[in-house]
Coordinates of C-alpha atoms and ligand atoms in Angstrom, one line a residue:
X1 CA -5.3 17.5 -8.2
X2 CA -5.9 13.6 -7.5
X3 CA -8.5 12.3 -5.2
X4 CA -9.6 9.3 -3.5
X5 CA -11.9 7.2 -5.1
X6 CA -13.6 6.7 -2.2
X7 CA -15.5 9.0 0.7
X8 CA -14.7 6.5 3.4
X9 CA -11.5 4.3 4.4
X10 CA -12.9 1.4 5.5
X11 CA -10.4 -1.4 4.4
X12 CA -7.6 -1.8 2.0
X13 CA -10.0 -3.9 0.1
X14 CA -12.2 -1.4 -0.9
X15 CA -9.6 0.8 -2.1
X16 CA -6.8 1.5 -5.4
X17 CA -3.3 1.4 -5.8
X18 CA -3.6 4.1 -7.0
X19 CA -5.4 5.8 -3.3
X20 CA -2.4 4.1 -1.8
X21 CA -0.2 5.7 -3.9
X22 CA -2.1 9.3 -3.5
X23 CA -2.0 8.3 0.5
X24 CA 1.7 8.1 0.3
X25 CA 2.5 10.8 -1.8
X26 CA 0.5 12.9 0.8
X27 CA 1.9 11.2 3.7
X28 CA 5.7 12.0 2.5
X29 CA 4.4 15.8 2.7
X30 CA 3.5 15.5 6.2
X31 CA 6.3 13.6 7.2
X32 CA 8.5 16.6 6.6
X33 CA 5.8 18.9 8.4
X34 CA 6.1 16.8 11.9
X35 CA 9.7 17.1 11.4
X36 CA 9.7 21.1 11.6
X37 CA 10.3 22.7 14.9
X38 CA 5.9 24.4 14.2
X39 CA 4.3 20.7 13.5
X40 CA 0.8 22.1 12.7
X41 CA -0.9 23.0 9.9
X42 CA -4.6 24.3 9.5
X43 CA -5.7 22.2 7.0
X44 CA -8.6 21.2 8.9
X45 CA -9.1 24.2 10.9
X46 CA -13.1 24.1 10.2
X47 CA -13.3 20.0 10.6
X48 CA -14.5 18.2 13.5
X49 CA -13.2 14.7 13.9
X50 CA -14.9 12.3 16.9
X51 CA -12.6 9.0 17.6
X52 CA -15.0 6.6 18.9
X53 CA -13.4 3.7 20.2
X54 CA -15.6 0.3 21.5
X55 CA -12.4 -1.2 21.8
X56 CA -9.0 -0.6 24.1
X57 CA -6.3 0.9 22.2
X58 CA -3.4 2.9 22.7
X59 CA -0.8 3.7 20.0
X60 CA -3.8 3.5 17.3
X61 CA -5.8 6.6 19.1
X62 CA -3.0 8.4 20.5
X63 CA -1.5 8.2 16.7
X64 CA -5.1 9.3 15.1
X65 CA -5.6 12.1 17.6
X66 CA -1.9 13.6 17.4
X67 CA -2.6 13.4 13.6
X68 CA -5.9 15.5 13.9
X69 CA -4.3 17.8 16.1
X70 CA -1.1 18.3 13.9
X71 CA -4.4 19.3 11.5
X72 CA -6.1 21.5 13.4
X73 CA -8.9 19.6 13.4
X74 CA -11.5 19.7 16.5
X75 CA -11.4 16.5 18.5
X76 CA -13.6 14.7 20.4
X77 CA -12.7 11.4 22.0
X78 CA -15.8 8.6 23.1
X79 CA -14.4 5.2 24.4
X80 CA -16.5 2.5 25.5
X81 CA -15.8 -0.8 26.7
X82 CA -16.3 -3.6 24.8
X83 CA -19.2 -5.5 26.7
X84 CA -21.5 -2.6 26.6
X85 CA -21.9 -2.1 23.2
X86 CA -24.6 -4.4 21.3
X87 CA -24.3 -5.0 17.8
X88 CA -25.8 -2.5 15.5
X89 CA -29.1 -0.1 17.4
X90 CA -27.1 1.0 20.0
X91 CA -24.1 2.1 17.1
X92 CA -26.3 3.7 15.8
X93 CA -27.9 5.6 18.2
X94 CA -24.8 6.4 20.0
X95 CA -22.9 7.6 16.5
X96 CA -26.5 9.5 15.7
X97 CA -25.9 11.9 18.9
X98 CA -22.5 12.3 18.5
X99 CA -23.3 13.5 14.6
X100 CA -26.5 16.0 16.1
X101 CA -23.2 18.0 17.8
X102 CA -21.6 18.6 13.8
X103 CA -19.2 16.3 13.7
X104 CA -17.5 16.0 9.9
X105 CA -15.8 12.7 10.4
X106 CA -16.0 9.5 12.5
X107 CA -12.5 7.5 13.3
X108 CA -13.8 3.8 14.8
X109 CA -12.8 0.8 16.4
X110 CA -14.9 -1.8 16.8
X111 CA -14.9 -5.3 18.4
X112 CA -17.7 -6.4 15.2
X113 CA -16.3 -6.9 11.9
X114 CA -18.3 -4.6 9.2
X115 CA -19.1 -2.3 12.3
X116 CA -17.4 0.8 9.6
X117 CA -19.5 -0.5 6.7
X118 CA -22.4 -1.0 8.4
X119 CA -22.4 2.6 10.3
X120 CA -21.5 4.2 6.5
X121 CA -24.8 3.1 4.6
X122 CA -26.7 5.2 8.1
X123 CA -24.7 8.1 8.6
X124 CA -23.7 11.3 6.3
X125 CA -20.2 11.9 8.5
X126 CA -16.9 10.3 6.4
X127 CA -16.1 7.3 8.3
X128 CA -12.1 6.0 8.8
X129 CA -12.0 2.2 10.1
X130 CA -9.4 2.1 12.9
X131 CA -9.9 -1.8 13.2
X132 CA -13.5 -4.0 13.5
X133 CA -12.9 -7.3 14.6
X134 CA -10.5 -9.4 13.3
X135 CA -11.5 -8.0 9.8
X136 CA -9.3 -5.0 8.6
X137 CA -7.1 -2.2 10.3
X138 CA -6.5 -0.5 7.2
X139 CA -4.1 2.6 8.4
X140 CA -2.4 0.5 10.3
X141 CA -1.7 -1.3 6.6
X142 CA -0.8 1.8 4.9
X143 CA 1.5 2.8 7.7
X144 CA 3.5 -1.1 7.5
X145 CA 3.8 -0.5 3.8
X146 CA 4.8 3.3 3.5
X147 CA 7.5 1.6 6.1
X148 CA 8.8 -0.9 4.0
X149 CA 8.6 1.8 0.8
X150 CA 10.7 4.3 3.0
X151 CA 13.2 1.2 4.2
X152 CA 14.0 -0.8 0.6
X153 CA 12.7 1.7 -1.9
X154 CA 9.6 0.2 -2.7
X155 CA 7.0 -2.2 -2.0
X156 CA 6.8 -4.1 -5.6
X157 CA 8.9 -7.3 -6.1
X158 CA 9.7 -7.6 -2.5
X159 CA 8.5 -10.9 -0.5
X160 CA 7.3 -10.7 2.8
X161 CA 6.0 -13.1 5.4
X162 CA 3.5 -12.2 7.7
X163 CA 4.3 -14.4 10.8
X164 CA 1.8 -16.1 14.3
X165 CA -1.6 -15.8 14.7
X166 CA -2.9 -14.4 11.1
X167 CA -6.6 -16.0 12.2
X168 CA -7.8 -13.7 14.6
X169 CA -5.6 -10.5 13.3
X170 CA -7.0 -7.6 11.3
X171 CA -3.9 -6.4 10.9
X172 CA -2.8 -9.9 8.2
X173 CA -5.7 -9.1 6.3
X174 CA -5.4 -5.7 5.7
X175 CA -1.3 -6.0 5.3
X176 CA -2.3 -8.8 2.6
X177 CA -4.2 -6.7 0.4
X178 CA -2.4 -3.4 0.6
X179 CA 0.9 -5.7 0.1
X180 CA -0.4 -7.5 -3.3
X181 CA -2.3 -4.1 -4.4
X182 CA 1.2 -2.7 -4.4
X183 CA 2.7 -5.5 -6.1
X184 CA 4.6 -7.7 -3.6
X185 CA 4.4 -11.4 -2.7
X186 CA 3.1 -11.9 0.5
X187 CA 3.6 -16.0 2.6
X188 CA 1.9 -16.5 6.0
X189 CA 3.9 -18.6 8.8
X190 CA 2.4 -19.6 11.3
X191 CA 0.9 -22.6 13.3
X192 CA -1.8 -24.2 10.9
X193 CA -4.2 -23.8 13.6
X194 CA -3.6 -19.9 13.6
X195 CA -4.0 -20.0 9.7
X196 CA -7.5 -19.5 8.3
X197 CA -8.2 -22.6 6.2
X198 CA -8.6 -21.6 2.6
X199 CA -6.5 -18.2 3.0
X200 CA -4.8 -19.7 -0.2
X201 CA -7.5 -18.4 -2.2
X202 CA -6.6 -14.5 -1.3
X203 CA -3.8 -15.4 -3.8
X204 CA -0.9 -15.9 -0.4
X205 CA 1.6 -19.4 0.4
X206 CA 1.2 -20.7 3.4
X207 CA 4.8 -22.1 5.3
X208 CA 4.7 -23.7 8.7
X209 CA 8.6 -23.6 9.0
X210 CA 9.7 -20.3 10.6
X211 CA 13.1 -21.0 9.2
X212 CA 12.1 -21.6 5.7
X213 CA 10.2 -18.6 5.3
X214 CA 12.8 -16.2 6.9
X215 CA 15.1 -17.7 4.2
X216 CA 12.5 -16.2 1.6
X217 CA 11.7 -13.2 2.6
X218 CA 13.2 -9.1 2.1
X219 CA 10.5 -8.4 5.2
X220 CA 9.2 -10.5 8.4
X221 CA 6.1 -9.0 10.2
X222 CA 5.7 -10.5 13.3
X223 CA 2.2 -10.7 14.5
X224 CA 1.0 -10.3 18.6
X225 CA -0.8 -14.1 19.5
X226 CA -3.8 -12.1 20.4
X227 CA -4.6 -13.9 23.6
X228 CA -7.8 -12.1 24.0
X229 CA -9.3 -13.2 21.1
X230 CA -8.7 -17.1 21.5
X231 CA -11.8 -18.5 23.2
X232 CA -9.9 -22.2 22.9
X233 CA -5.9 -23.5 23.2
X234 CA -4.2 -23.4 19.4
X235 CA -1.2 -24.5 20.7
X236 CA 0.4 -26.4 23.7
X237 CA 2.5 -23.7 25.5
X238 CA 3.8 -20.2 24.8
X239 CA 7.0 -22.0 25.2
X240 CA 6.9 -24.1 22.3
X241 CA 5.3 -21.3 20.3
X242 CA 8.4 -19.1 21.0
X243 CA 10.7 -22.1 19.8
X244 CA 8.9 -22.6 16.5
X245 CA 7.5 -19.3 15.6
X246 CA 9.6 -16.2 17.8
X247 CA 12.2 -14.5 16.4
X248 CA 15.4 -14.7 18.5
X249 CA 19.0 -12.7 17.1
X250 CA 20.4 -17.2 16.5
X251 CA 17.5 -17.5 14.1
X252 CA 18.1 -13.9 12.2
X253 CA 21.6 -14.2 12.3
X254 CA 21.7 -17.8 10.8
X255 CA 20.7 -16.3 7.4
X256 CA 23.0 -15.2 5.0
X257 CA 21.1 -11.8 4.7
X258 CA 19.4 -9.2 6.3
X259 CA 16.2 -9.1 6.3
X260 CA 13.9 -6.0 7.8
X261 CA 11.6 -7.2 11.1
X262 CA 8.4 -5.4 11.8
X263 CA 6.0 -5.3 14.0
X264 CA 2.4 -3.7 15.0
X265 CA 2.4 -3.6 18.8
X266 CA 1.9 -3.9 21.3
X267 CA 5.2 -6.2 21.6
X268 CA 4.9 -9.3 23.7
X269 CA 8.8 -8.9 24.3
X270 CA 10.2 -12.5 24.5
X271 CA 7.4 -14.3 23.0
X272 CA 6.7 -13.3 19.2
X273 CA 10.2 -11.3 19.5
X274 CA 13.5 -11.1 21.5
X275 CA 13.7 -7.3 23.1
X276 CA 17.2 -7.8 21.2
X277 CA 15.9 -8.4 18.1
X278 CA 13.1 -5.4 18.6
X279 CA 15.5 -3.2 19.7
X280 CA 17.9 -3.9 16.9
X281 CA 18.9 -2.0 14.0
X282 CA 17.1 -5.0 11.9
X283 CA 13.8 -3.8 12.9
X284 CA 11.6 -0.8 12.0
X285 CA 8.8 -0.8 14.7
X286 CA 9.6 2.4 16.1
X287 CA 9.7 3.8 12.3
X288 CA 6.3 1.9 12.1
X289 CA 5.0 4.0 15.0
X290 CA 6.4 7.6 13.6
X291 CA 4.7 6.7 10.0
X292 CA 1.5 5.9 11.5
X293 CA 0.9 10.2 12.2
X294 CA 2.2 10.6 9.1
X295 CA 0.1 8.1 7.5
X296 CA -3.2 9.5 9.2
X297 CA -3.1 12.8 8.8
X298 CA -2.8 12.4 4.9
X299 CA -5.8 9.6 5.1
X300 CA -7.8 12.3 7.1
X301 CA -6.5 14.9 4.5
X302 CA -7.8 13.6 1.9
X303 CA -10.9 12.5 2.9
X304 CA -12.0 15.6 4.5
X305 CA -10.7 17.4 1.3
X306 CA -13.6 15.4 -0.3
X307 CA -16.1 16.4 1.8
X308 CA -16.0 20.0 1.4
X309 CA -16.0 19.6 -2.4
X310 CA -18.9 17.4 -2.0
X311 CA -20.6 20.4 -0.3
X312 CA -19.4 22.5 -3.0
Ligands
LIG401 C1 -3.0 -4.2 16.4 C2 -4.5 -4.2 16.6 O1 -5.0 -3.6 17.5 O2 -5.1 -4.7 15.7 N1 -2.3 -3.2 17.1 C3 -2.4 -1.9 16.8 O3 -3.2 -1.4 16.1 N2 -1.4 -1.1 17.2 C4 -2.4 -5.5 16.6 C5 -2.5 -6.1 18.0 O4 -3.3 -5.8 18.8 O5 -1.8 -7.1 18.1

């Protein structure tokens, strides 16, 4: 039986193709399990699972805790606003009590990049990055690419553009890895203030005409302009944003294909997207959303599968 070559998932860029491919493999199996009329299985009856979340979320921790529940896992859920967690002693400390009640493995979200690599070198429990920072959101990765596998085939050969604010979104970083691990060729659009300078070096092109790059690509992942995150203006008006860089049904149907929209959530109908675009037939985000439990129970699979050998 494969394994991960790693104990922890804390971004794509610390793992194989190969893990990607074992991830999938896995995942395909549970996708036919959540479509049986009994959508549980005990894998991991005798695991305890605490999502910890610093951070507000909603599809990514409904997604991981319907996933450990489809396991049989035992949950526990901590959330904590943003503003009242201080870098590093009080993770720490608050993980550290958490692990004294038995708890197997830690999901996280984190407002600090590293916060998952730097809570893995101080605790024993398997650790599953569920987004720190702007840095990586690796599931939410796997899940956009098992999407586009389970769409065209497979991921290798196919170009996709990641499109909007790719500076302040862990989602484009992660997405570029696990896309060029699996072997297709990945542009960024965008306006060049929302493009991190130098991001030609992670081996990506970088197009500034919406137009252009929808004329490239097989896949177009629109991004959210995460608002929250911009602590200065990177462009004039949302207005002018949505003429250059939304996606409206004129733009998609001026090509002479068909090319497959994605997008993460939450949807900022109107502004990244048209609702008529996101609720065509063109895009896969509600796909996106049903591969996601999928995608995490075989992450949490596998990773508690190490564990008990590890004990063994
Ligand atoms: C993304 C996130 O939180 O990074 N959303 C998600 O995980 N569903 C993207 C976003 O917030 O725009």
């Amino acid at each position: 039986m494969s394994e991960l070559s790693v104990n922890h998932l804390l971004g794509i860029k610390y793992i194989t193709e190969r893990d990607i491919q074992l991830i999938f493999e896995t995942a395909d199996h549970f996708k036919e399990v959540i479509n049986r009329p009994i959508k549980k299985v005990p894998s991991l009856r005798d695991i305890t699972i605490a999502n910890l979340f610093f951070e507000n979320s909603t599809r990514t921790r409904l997604s991981f805790e319907l996933a450990e529940k489809r396991l049989s896992a035992d949950v526990i859920n901590f959330s904590a606003a943003s503003s009242s967690v201080k870098k590093g002693e009080t993770l720490i400390d608050t993980v550290n009590n958490i692990l004294s009640m038995k708890v197997d493995m830690v999901v996280m979200r984190h407002p600090n990049p590293g916060a998952g690599v730097f809570l893995s070198k101080h605790i024993d429990a398997s650790i599953v990055n569920a987004g720190d920072g702007a840095h990586e959101h690796p599931t939410q990765a796997l899940l956009d690419c098992y999407s586009i596998r389970e769409k065209l085939g497979d991921v290798a050969g196919k170009n996709v553009v990641i499109v909007g604010d790719i500076l302040h979104s862990r989602v484009a970083l992660s997405n570029i890895f696990a896309l060029q691990k699996l072997g297709a060729d990945v542009k960024v659009c965008g306006p060049r203030t929302l493009i991190p300078k130098h991001i030609e070096k992670l081996g990506v092109s970088v197009e500034t005409n919406l137009m252009k790059a929808l004329e490239w690509c097989d896949v177009a992942n629109m991004l959210r302009v995460q608002n929250e995150r911009m602590d200065i203006s990177y462009f004039p008006t949302t207005r002018e944003y949505t003429q250059q860089f939304g996606l409206n049904k004129a733009k998609l149907e001026s090509l002479d294909k068909e090319i497959v929209v994605m997008h993460p959530g939450p949807i900022n109908r109107g502004v990244e997207i048209t609702s008529d675009v996101a609720d065509s037939g063109q895009a896969i985000i509600l796909d996106q959303v049903q591969n996601g439990v999928a995608i995490r129970m075989a992450v949490l699979y596998l990773l508690a599968s190490k564990i008990e050998r590890d004990e063994g």
